[in-house]
Short mmCIF file of C-alpha atoms in Angstrom, two decimals:
data_model
loop_
_atom_site.label_atom_id
_atom_site.label_comp_id
_atom_site.label_asym_id
_atom_site.label_seq_id
_atom_site.Cartn_x
_atom_site.Cartn_y
_atom_site.Cartn_z
CA HIS A 1 97.49 103.58 118.01
CA HIS A 2 94.43 105.83 119.24
CA TRP A 3 94.11 107.32 115.70
CA THR A 4 91.27 104.65 114.53
CA MET A 5 89.13 105.89 118.06
CA LEU A 6 89.35 109.02 117.88
CA ALA A 7 88.52 108.90 113.75
CA LEU A 8 85.18 107.24 115.32
CA VAL A 9 84.12 109.51 117.40
CA GLY A 10 84.98 112.07 115.14
CA GLY A 11 82.83 110.69 112.70
CA PHE A 12 80.04 110.25 115.00
CA VAL A 13 79.74 114.03 116.08
CA ALA A 14 79.95 115.08 112.44
CA PHE A 15 77.15 112.72 111.47
CA VAL A 16 74.29 113.65 114.60
CA ARG A 17 76.10 117.49 113.36
CA TRP A 18 74.13 116.20 109.68
CA ASN A 19 71.59 114.32 110.77
CA GLY A 20 70.18 116.34 113.47
CA GLY A 21 70.25 114.18 116.00
CA VAL A 22 70.93 110.71 116.69
CA VAL A 23 67.86 109.42 115.56
CA VAL A 24 67.97 106.91 112.01
CA GLY A 25 64.14 106.88 110.46
CA ASP A 26 61.13 107.83 112.55
CA ARG A 27 62.05 110.68 115.07
CA GLU A 28 58.19 111.08 116.23
CA SER A 29 58.77 107.30 117.80
CA HIS A 30 62.16 107.08 118.71
CA GLN A 31 62.53 109.66 121.43
CA ALA A 32 66.11 110.24 122.69
CA VAL A 33 65.29 109.35 126.71
CA PRO A 34 66.87 108.66 129.88
CA HIS A 35 66.80 105.29 129.87
CA LEU A 36 68.90 103.77 132.75
CA ALA A 37 67.04 100.81 133.10
CA GLN A 38 68.56 100.09 129.76
CA PHE A 39 71.68 99.28 131.27
CA LEU A 40 71.15 96.64 133.52
CA TYR A 41 68.82 94.94 130.49
CA CYS A 42 72.62 94.88 129.00
CA VAL A 43 74.12 93.50 131.85
CA GLY A 44 71.89 90.61 132.16
CA ALA A 45 72.30 90.10 129.45
CA MET A 46 76.17 90.03 128.97
CA ALA A 47 76.25 87.20 132.48
CA ALA A 48 73.43 85.01 130.81
CA ALA A 49 75.97 84.60 127.39
CA ALA A 50 78.16 83.73 129.75
CA ALA A 51 76.21 82.24 132.45
CA PRO A 52 78.14 78.54 132.96
CA THR A 53 80.90 80.68 134.31
CA HIS A 54 79.52 82.89 136.54
CA PHE A 55 76.02 81.28 137.38
CA HIS A 56 77.40 77.71 137.69
CA PRO A 57 76.83 77.06 141.76
CA ARG A 58 80.38 76.34 142.50
CA THR A 59 81.28 80.08 141.87
CA LEU A 60 77.73 81.85 143.46
CA LEU A 61 79.20 79.41 146.30
CA GLY A 62 81.98 81.02 146.32
CA ARG A 63 81.77 84.36 145.69
CA GLY A 64 78.92 84.54 147.76
CA LYS A 65 81.87 83.13 150.82
CA ALA A 66 84.18 85.94 149.80
CA LEU A 67 81.79 89.11 150.27
CA LEU A 68 80.35 87.69 153.51
CA ARG A 69 84.39 87.30 154.78
CA GLY A 70 85.14 90.99 152.81
CA SER A 71 85.99 93.54 154.57
CA ARG A 72 83.68 96.17 155.79
CA TRP A 73 84.28 98.29 152.62
CA ALA A 74 84.00 95.75 150.05
CA LYS A 75 80.14 95.31 151.89
CA LEU A 76 79.85 98.66 151.58
CA ARG A 77 80.04 98.53 147.78
CA ALA A 78 77.81 96.31 147.74
CA ALA A 79 75.55 97.94 149.71
CA LEU A 80 75.90 101.16 147.35
CA LEU A 81 75.83 99.23 144.26
CA LEU A 82 72.76 97.34 144.98
CA ALA A 83 70.80 100.39 145.64
CA ALA A 84 71.70 102.32 143.32
CA VAL A 85 70.84 99.45 140.53
CA ALA A 86 67.11 99.81 143.13
CA LEU A 87 66.96 103.35 142.14
CA VAL A 88 67.96 103.39 138.61
CA ILE A 89 64.96 100.79 138.54
CA LYS A 90 62.64 103.11 140.12
CA ARG A 91 63.50 106.06 138.64
CA PHE A 92 64.91 105.30 135.36
CA THR A 93 62.61 102.59 133.73
CA TYR A 94 60.81 103.71 130.81
CA VAL A 95 58.11 100.97 128.32
CA HIS A 96 57.81 102.29 124.34
CA LEU A 97 54.76 101.08 122.93
CA TYR A 98 55.73 99.10 120.51
CA THR A 99 57.09 96.81 122.81
CA LEU A 100 53.50 96.68 125.04
CA SER A 101 51.56 96.69 121.27
CA ASP A 102 53.75 94.50 119.51
CA ASN A 103 53.53 90.69 120.46
CA ARG A 104 56.22 89.53 117.46
CA HIS A 105 58.52 89.98 118.86
CA TYR A 106 59.55 87.99 122.39
CA THR A 107 60.53 91.48 124.47
CA PHE A 108 56.43 91.88 124.46
CA TYR A 109 56.60 88.70 126.18
CA VAL A 110 59.61 89.56 128.78
CA TRP A 111 58.00 93.21 130.30
CA ARG A 112 54.00 91.56 130.00
CA LYS A 113 54.64 88.56 131.77
CA VAL A 114 58.58 89.71 134.04
CA LEU A 115 59.49 93.66 134.03
CA GLY A 116 55.83 95.11 133.72
CA ARG A 117 53.95 92.82 136.56
CA SER A 118 54.34 95.25 138.79
CA GLU A 119 57.22 97.59 140.29
CA ALA A 120 57.74 95.30 143.14
CA THR A 121 59.39 92.42 140.98
CA ARG A 122 61.51 95.01 138.68
CA LEU A 123 63.49 95.69 142.35
CA ALA A 124 63.01 91.89 143.05
CA LEU A 125 66.17 91.83 139.96
CA ALA A 126 68.32 94.12 141.71
CA PRO A 127 70.17 91.74 143.31
CA LEU A 128 70.55 90.01 140.32
CA TYR A 129 71.81 93.15 138.15
CA ALA A 130 73.80 94.64 140.74
CA TYR A 131 75.97 90.38 140.43
CA SER A 132 75.65 90.61 136.51
CA LEU A 133 77.48 93.52 136.46
CA TRP A 134 80.36 92.70 139.67
CA CYS A 135 80.16 89.66 136.97
CA VAL A 136 81.51 91.84 133.88
CA LEU A 137 83.30 93.79 135.30
CA ALA A 138 85.92 91.21 136.82
CA SER A 139 85.52 88.91 133.85
CA LEU A 140 87.29 92.37 132.22
CA GLN A 141 89.89 92.41 135.39
CA LYS A 142 90.76 89.32 135.58
CA GLY A 143 94.23 88.43 134.33
CA GLY A 144 95.01 92.00 134.22
CA HIS A 145 93.36 91.74 130.76
CA CYS A 146 91.60 95.29 130.83
CA PRO A 147 93.56 98.32 133.46
CA PRO A 148 90.85 100.15 134.78
CA LEU A 149 90.93 102.90 132.40
CA VAL A 150 90.03 100.48 129.49
CA ARG A 151 86.94 99.10 131.75
CA LEU A 152 85.12 102.71 132.09
CA ALA A 153 85.83 102.95 128.85
CA PHE A 154 83.76 100.00 128.20
CA VAL A 155 81.30 100.51 131.10
CA THR A 156 81.00 103.94 129.51
CA CYS A 157 80.48 103.22 125.87
CA ALA A 158 78.32 100.63 126.75
CA ALA A 159 75.97 102.43 128.33
CA ALA A 160 75.90 105.36 125.84
CA THR A 161 75.07 102.83 124.02
CA VAL A 162 71.49 101.55 125.27
CA VAL A 163 70.51 104.66 127.70
CA LEU A 164 68.90 106.61 125.45
CA SER A 165 66.06 104.19 123.92
CA GLU A 166 63.32 103.76 124.95
CA LEU A 167 62.11 100.92 123.31
CA LEU A 168 63.86 97.44 124.69
CA GLU A 169 65.64 95.40 121.64
CA PHE A 170 68.13 92.60 122.43
CA ARG A 171 69.59 93.82 119.62
CA TYR A 172 70.20 96.51 120.84
CA PHE A 173 72.42 94.53 123.30
CA ILE A 174 74.87 92.71 120.77
CA ALA A 175 77.49 95.24 119.99
CA PRO A 176 78.35 95.71 124.35
CA LEU A 177 78.27 91.70 123.93
CA ALA A 178 80.51 91.05 121.46
CA VAL A 179 82.64 93.88 122.80
CA HIS A 180 83.02 92.87 126.48
CA ALA A 181 83.48 88.65 125.13
CA LEU A 182 87.20 91.02 122.80
CA LEU A 183 87.98 91.85 126.11
CA ALA A 184 87.27 89.63 129.02
CA GLY A 185 88.66 86.58 126.78
CA PRO A 186 87.83 82.71 126.54
CA PRO A 187 86.36 81.20 129.45
CA PRO A 188 88.60 79.76 132.14
CA TRP A 189 87.25 76.70 131.83
CA LEU A 190 87.07 74.75 129.19
CA PRO A 191 84.45 73.08 130.68
CA SER A 192 82.48 76.73 130.40
CA LEU A 193 83.02 77.73 126.93
CA VAL A 194 81.41 74.13 125.91
CA LEU A 195 78.21 75.25 127.57
CA GLN A 196 78.28 78.58 126.63
CA VAL A 197 78.53 77.43 122.75
CA ALA A 198 76.38 74.28 123.47
CA GLY A 199 73.59 77.57 125.02
CA PHE A 200 74.06 78.94 121.98
CA ALA A 201 73.40 76.76 119.36
CA ALA A 202 70.43 75.75 121.43
CA VAL A 203 69.07 78.18 122.36
CA ASN A 204 69.27 79.91 118.02
CA ALA A 205 67.40 76.31 117.22
CA LEU A 206 65.21 77.44 119.20
CA VAL A 207 64.36 80.37 118.26
CA GLU A 208 64.61 79.38 114.59
CA TRP A 209 62.08 76.91 114.48
CA ARG A 210 59.43 78.87 116.40
CA PHE A 211 59.91 81.48 113.77
CA LEU A 212 59.49 78.81 110.45
CA CYS A 213 57.37 75.67 112.14
CA ARG A 214 54.90 77.92 114.69
CA PRO A 215 53.44 81.36 113.29
CA ILE A 216 50.86 82.73 115.93
CA GLY A 217 47.91 83.10 113.05
CA ARG A 218 47.74 85.42 109.92
CA TRP A 219 47.69 89.17 109.54
CA SER A 220 44.29 90.79 107.85
CA ASP A 221 46.09 89.87 104.57
CA GLY A 222 46.34 86.53 104.33
CA SER A 223 50.58 87.16 105.28
CA VAL A 224 51.37 84.65 108.25
CA ALA A 225 52.51 86.52 111.33
CA ARG A 226 55.73 84.59 113.01
CA ILE A 227 57.55 85.45 115.95
CA MET A 228 61.03 86.78 116.49
CA TRP A 229 64.11 88.67 118.30
#
C-alpha cells in the first residue's frame, strides 16, 4: 500500500526537475537556505495548537517530576536535546528581508518584539522548543499508534517542508500540523479537546476582527492596509 506515497515522492522529484528548483515565483527573493530554526518554530506551533494538553499545569508538573526521577540516560538525552536546539538557534537562524519590512503580517511583530530582540532572547526559548519537540513525539507514541519508523518519517518530512525557507510564515506549518493531528489522534481528555477547539475559534475570531475592523493605515493609492497572517 506504499505506492501512493512513492508516487507522491516521484511526482515531487519530477516537478523539481521540470521547474529547475523548488521555488515557484520570485526566485531571487526566495533562495533556499539551511534555516533549521524554522523547524523549531514549527514544533512550537504544533505544541501550542494542543496547549490545553501539553501546557496544562498538571501535565507540566508530571513530566517535570518524571524527568527528575528518570534514569541518567534520560537526563543525558534531555541535556543533549537542549544543547542541539541551542546550537540550531545560534548557527541556523535566518531572517528574510520581508519579515523585517512587511508590517502587514504578524510574523513582522513576532520577530520585532521577540525573536529579533537579541540572540540571548532566542536562546532563552531553547527549553520551550525542546519541550515542544518532546511533546510532539510523545503524542505520536502514545497508545502505540505510530511505530518508530513512522515517527522518524514524520519528523524528517516536517523538517524538509520548512527548513529550506528563509521566510518565516505561519502558513508553512499548516501541513505538518494537520498531519500530526491525524497521526496523534484526539487529546486524551475531552475537556482538553473542548478547550483546544475553543482556542482555535477565539484566535480566528480575533484575527478576523483585527483584519476587518482595525486597519493599520492607508497606502499611497488610498487603499486600506490591513494586517493578516
